Coordinates of C-alpha atoms in Angstrom, one line a residue:
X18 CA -34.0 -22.1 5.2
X19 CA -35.4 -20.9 8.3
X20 CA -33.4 -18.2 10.1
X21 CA -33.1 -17.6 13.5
X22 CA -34.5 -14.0 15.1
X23 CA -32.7 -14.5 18.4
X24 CA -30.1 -11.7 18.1
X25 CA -32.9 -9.6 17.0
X26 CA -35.2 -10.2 20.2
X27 CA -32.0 -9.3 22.4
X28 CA -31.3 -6.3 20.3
X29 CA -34.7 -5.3 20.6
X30 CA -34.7 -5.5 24.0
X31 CA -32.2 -2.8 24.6
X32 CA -33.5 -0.6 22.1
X33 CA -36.9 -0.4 23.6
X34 CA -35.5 2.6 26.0
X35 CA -34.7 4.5 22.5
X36 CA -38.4 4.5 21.4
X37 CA -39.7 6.4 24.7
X38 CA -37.4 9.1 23.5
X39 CA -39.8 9.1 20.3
X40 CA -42.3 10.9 22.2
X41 CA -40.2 14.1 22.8
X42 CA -39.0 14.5 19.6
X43 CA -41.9 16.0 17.8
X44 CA -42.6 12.5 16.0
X45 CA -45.6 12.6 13.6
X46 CA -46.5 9.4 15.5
X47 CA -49.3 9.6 17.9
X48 CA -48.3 6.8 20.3
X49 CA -44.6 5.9 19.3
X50 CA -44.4 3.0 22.5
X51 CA -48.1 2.0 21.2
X52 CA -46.7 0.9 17.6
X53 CA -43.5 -0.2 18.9
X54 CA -45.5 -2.8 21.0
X55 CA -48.1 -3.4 18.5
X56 CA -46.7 -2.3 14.8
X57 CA -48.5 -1.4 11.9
X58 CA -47.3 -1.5 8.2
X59 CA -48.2 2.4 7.4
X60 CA -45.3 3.4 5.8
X61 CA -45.9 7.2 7.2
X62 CA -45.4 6.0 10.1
X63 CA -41.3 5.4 9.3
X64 CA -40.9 8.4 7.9
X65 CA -37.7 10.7 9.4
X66 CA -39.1 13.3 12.2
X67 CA -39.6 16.8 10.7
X68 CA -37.2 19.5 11.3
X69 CA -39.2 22.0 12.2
X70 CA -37.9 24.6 10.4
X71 CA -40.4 26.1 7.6
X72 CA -37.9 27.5 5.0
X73 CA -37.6 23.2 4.2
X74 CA -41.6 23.4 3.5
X75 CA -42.6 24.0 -0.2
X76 CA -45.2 26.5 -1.4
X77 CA -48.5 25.3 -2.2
X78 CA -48.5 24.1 -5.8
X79 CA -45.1 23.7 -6.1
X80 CA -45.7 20.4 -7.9
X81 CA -47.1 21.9 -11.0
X82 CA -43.4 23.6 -11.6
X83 CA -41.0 22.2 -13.8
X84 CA -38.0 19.9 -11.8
X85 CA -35.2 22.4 -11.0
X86 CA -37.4 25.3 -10.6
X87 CA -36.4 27.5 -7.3
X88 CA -39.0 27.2 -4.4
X89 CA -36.3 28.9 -2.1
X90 CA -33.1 30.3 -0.9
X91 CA -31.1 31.4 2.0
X92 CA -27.3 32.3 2.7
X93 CA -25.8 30.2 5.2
X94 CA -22.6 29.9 6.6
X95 CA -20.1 27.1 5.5
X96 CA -17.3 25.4 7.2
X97 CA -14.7 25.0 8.0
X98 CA -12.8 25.8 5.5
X99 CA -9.3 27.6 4.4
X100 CA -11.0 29.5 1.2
X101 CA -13.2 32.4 1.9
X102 CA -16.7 31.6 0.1
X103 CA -20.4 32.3 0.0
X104 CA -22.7 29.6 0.7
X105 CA -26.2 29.9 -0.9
X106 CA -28.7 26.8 -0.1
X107 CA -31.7 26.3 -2.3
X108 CA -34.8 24.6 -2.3
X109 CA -35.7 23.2 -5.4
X110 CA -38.5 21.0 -7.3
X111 CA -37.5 17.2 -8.0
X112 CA -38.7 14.1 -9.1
X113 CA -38.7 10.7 -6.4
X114 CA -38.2 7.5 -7.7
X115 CA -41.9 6.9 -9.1
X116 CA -41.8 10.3 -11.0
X117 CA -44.1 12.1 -8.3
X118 CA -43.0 15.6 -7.4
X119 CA -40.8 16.2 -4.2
X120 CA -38.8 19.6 -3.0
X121 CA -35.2 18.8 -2.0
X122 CA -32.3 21.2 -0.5
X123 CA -28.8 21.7 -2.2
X124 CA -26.2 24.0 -0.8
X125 CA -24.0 25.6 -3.7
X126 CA -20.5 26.9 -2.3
X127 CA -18.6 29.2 -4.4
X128 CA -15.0 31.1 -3.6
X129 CA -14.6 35.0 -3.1
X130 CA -11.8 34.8 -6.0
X131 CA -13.4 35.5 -9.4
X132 CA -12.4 32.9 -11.9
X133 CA -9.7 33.8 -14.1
X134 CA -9.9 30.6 -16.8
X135 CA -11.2 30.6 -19.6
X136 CA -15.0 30.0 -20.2
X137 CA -17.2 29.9 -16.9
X138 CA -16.3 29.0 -13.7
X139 CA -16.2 25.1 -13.1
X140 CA -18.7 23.1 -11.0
X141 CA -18.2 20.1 -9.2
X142 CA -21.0 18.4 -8.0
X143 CA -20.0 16.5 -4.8
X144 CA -22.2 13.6 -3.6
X145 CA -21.7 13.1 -0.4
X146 CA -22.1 9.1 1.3
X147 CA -25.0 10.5 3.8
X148 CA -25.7 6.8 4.6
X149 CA -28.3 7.5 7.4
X150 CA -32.5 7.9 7.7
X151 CA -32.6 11.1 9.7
X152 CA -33.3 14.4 8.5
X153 CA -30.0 15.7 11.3
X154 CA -28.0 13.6 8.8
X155 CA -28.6 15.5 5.6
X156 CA -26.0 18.0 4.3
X157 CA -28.2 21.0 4.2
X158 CA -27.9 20.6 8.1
X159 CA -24.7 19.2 8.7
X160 CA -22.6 21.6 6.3
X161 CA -23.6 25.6 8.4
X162 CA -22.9 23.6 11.7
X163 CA -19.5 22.4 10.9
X164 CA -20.5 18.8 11.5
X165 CA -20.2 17.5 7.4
X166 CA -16.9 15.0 7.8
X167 CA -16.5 15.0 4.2
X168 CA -15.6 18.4 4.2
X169 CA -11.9 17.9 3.2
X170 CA -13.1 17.0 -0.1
X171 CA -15.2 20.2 -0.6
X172 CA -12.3 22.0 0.6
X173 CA -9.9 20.3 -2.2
X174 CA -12.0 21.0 -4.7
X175 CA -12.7 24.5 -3.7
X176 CA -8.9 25.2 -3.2
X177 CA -8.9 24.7 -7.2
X178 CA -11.1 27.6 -7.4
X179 CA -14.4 25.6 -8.8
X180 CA -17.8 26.0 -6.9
X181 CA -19.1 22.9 -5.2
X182 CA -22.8 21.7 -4.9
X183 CA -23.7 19.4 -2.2
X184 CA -27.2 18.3 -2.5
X185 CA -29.3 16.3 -0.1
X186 CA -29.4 13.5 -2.7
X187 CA -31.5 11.1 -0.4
X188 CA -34.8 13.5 -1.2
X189 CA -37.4 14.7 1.7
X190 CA -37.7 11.2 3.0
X191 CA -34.2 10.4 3.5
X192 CA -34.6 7.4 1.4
X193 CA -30.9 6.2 1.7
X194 CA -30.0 3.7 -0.9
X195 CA -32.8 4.8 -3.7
X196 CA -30.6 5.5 -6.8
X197 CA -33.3 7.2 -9.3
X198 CA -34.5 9.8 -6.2
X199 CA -31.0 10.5 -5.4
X200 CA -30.3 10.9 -9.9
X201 CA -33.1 13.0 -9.9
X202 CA -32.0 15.3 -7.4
X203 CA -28.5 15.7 -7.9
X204 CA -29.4 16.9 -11.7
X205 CA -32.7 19.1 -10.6
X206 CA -30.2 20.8 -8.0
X207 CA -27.8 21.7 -11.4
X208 CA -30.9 23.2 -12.8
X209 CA -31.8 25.1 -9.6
X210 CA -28.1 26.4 -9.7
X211 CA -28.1 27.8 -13.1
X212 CA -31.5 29.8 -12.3
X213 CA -29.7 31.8 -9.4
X214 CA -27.6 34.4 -12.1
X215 CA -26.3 36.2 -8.8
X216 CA -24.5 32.7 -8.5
X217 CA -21.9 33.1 -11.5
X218 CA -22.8 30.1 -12.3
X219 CA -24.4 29.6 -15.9
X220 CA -25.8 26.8 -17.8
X221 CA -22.3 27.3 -19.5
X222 CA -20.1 26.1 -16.5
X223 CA -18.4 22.5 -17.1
X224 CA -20.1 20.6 -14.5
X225 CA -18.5 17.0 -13.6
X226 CA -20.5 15.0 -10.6
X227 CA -19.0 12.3 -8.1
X228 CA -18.8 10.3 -4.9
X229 CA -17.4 7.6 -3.0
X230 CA -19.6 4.5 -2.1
X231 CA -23.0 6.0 -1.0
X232 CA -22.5 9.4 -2.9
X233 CA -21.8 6.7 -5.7
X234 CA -25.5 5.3 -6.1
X235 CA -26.2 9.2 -6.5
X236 CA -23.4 9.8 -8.9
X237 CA -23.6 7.0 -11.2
X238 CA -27.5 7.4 -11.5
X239 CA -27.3 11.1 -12.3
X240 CA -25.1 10.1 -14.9
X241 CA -27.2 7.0 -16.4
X242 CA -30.4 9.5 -15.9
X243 CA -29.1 12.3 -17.7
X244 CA -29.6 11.8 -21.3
X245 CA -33.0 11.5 -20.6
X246 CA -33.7 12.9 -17.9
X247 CA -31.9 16.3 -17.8
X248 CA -30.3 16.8 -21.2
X249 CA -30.3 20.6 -20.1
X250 CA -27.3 20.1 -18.0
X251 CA -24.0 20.6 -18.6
X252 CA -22.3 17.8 -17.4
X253 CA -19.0 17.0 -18.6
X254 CA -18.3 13.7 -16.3
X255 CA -18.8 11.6 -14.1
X256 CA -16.3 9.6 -11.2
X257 CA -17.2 7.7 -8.6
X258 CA -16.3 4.6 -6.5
X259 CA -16.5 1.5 -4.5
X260 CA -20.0 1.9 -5.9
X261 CA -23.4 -0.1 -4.5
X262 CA -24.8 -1.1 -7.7
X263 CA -26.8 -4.1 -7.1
X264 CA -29.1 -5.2 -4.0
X265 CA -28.9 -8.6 -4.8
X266 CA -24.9 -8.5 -4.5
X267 CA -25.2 -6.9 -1.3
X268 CA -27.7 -9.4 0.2
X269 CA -24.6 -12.1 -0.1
X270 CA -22.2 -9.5 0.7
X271 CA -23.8 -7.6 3.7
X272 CA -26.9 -9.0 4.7
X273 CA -26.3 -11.0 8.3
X274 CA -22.7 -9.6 8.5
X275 CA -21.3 -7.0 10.6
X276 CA -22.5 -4.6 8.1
X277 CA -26.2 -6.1 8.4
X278 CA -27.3 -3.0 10.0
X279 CA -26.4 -0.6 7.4
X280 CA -27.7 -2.7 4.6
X281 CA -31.1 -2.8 6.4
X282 CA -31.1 0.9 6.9
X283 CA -30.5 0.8 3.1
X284 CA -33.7 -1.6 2.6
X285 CA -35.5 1.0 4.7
X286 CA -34.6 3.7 3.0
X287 CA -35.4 2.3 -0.3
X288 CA -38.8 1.2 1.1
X289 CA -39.5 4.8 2.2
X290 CA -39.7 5.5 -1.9
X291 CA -41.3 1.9 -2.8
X292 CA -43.4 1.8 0.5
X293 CA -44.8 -1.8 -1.0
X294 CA -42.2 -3.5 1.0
X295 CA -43.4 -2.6 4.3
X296 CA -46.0 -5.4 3.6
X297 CA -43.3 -8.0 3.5
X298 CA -42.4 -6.9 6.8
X299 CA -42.9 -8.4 10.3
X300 CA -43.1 -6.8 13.8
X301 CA -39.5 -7.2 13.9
X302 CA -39.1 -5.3 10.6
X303 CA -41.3 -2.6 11.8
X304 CA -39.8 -1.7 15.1
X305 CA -36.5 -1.6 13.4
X306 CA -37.9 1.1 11.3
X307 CA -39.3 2.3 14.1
X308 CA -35.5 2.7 16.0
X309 CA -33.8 3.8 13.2
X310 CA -36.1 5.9 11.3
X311 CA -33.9 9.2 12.1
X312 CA -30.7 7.4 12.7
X313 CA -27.4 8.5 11.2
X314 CA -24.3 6.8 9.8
X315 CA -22.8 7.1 13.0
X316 CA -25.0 5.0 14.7
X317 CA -26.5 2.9 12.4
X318 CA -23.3 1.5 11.3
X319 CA -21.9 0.1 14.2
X320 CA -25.2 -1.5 15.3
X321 CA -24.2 -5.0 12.8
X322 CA -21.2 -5.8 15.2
X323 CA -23.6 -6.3 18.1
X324 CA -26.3 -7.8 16.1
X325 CA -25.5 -9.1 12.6
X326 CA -29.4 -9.3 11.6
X327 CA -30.1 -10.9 8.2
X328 CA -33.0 -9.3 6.6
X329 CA -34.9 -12.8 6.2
X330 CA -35.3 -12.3 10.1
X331 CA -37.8 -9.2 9.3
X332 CA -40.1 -11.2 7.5
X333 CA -42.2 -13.8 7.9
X334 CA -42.3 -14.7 4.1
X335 CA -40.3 -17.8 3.2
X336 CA -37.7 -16.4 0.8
X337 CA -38.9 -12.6 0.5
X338 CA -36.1 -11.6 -1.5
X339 CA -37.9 -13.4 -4.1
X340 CA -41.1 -12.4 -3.9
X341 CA -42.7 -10.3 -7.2
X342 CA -42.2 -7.0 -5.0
X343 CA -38.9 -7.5 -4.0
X344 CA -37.7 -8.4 -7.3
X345 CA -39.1 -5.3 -8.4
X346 CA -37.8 -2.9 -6.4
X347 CA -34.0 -4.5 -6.5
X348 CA -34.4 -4.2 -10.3
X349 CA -35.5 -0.6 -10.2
X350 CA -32.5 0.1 -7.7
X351 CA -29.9 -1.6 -9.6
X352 CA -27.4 0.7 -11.7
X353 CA -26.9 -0.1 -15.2
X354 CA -28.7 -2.3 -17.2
X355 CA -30.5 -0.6 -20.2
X356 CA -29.6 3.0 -19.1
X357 CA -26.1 4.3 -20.0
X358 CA -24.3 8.1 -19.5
X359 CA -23.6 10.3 -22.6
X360 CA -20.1 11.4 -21.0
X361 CA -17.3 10.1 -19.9
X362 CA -17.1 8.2 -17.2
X363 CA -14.5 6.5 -14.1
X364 CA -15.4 4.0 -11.9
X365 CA -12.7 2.9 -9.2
X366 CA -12.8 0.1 -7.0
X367 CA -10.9 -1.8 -4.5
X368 CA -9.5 -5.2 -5.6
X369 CA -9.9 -7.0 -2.2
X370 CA -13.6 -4.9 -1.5
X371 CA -15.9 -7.7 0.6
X372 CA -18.6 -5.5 1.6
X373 CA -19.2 -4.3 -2.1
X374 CA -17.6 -6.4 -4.3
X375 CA -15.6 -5.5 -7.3
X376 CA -18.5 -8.2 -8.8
X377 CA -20.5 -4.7 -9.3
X378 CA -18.2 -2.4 -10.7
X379 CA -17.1 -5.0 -13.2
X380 CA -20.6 -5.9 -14.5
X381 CA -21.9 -1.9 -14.5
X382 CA -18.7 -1.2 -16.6
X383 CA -19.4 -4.3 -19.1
X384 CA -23.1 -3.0 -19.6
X385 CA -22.4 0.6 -19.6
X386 CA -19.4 -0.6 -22.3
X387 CA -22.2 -2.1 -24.6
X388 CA -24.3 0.1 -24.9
X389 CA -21.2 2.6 -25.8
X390 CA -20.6 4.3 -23.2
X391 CA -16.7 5.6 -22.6
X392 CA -15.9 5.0 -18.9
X393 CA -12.6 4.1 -17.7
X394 CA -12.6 1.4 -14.8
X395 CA -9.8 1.4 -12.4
X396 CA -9.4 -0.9 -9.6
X397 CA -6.9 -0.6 -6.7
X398 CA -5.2 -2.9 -4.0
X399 CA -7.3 -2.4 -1.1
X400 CA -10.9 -2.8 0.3
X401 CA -13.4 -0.1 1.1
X402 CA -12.2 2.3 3.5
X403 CA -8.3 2.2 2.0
X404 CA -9.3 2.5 -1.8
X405 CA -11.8 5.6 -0.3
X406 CA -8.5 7.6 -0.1
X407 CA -5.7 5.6 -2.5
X408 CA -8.5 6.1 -5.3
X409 CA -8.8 9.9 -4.6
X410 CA -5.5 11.1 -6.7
X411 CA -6.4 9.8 -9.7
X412 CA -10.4 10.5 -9.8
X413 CA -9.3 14.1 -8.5
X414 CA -7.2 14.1 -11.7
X415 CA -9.3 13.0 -13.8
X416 CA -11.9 15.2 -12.8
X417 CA -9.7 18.2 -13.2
X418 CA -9.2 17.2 -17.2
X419 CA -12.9 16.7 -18.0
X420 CA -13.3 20.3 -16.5
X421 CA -10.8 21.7 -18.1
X422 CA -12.2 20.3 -21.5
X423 CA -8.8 17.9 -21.7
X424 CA -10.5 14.9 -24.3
X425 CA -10.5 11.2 -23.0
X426 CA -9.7 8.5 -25.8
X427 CA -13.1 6.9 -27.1
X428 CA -14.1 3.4 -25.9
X429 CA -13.7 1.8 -22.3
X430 CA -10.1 0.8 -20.8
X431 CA -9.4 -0.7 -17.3
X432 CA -6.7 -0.9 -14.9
X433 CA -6.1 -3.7 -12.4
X434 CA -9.1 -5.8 -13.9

């Protein structure tokens, strides 16, 4: 089927002001107008723009530590938010999606009040949807400047008197969408946390991890990676929803819709960890990556309502979605299949989703459910945005009996199936 690139020219055409920008922003890129013109497949050159700020830098040979070891720390200030806290952020050695070692950042917020339950003081680990490709959009950097708009959900959980750990699950390349990078790093910043004993927080604490849509890919892969990955941690359970569990869902579901734009920031970031597919990739493809390469949510998402661009249009290979690389990556980004959590488990989903549809809840639950895994799947009336709120009570809930050590009945069960 051939697929016209016409909305992409135009789109293009107004974006080429954005790229002279490029050259004032301390851009790696030598001649950023050059490759926009003429672009070249080197994946470096799509790479987020550096911070600038040296404390994100890790020492040299960090690599030969073991994931979750502490490269460094700071206090920072947290907010805003009703309970008084301390904020510590940490950078700490991971693992990216093709087992090579990376630093990440986490920022672990505990309350002033001692904890006055029994055992140690709980941990939630709250995966936020980042959704973006710029290194401005991570929570280490959003979070001390007030800008994090999931903070109402930090703040609930904090009001319970548990500490919360947000970590910049999309790794130092902002590779948005890459599950096993964003597993890896949730679980290394766990580690990280326990190695701090000025935190209060031992390897002891209940630790249960979650996320809504985007902070789901992290969630449900740091709960699939963990049994072999980080047995060390103590991680209680897992709930997440309206989760992205399958790229090929998502390119009848998204791709060439109004939500085009974020699932090809998704394909971008993905690429930025399995930088093979910036060969399938034309001119088009490139100068996209170009434009958005340090784009956040914000911006990106609004971008498919102007221009609903269908990822076909950014390649010049007949049917790339089939091609032996793309076929690999979306099976190594796809949740499930023979990897399963060890702990209980709630997956929530909205009955009338379109973007991501219930198609990919349903099929994770079946295969986690066979390979024995005890998750509870409930699914509400609603699509993506509604069930983001109507699903909170009772993941919030469930969440506050897994730390409390408050059993779940063995085997799966559903609601609204």
């Amino acid at each position: 089927m051939k697929v016209s690139i016409r909305p992409f020219r135009s789109i293009t055409t107004l974006f080429a002001v954005a790229v002279l920008a490029l050259s004032t922003t301390g851009t790696a890129v030598a001649d950023p107008l050059g490759n926009f013109i003429a672009p070249v497949p080197d994946p470096a050159l799509y790479l987020p723009t550096p911070l600038g700020e040296p404390w994100f830098d890790p020492p040299a040979g960090y690599e030969q530590q073991p994931p979750g070891s502490v490269l460094a720390t700071r206090q920072v200030t947290v907010g805003p938010l009703f309970t008084p806290v301390t904020s510590t952020q940490i950078l700490f050695r991971t693992t990216d999606s093709k087992d090579r070692p990376v630093a990440a950042a986490t920022t672990v917020i505990v309350p002033v009040a001692p904890w006055t339950g029994a055992g140690s003081r709980p941990v939630v680990a709250y995966n936020m949807a980042i959704n973006s490709l710029g290194n401005t959009c991570a929570p280490s950097w959003l979070l001390p400047r007030g800008l994090a708009r999931e903070i109402p959900a930090v703040q609930a959980f904090l009001a319970k008197n548990y500490a919360v750990v947000v970590t910049d699950h999309e790794g130092p390349r902002q590779a948005y969408a890459a599950g096993r990078m964003a597993g890896h790093a949730v679980l290394d910043a766990l580690r990280a946390m326990v190695r701090l004993p000025e935190l209060g927080l031992p390897a002891s604490s209940p630790i249960a991890v979650t996320g809504y849509s985007g902070g789901a890919i992290a969630t449900g892969w740091a709960a699939q990676l963990a049994p072999t990955y980080a047995p060390d941690v103590n991680l209680v359970g897992a709930a997440f929803g309206g989760p992205p569990t399958d790229y090929r869902i998502l390119l009848t579901s998204m791709n060439g819709t109004a939500a085009s734009t974020l699932f090809l920031s998704a394909a971008l970031g993905v690429a930025r960890e399995y930088p093979e597919l910036f060969s399938l990739m034309n001119a088009n493809g490139l100068r996209l990556a170009t434009i958005a390469k340090d784009m956040c949510v914000s911006l990106l998402a609004p971008g498919g309502v102007v221009a609903p661009i269908p990822a076909q249009a950014l390649s010049d290979i007949p049917n790339v979605d089939r091609t032996e690389i793309a076929e690999s990556v979306i099976a190594a980004t796809r949740l499930g299949g023979d990897l399963a959590p060890t702990i209980p488990t709630m997956i929530y989903q909205g009955q009338q989703e379109f973007w991501i549809p219930r198609q990919g809840a349903e099929t994770l639950y079946d295969e986690w459910c066979a390979q024995g895994a005890n998750v509870r799947l409930e699914e509400y009336l609603g699509e993506h945005l509604i069930v983001a709120f109507s699903g909170i009570p009772g993941a919030y809930a469930w969440i506050d009996d897994r730390l409390a050590g408050i059993p779940v009945p063995q085997g799966c069960s559903s609601f609204g199936r």
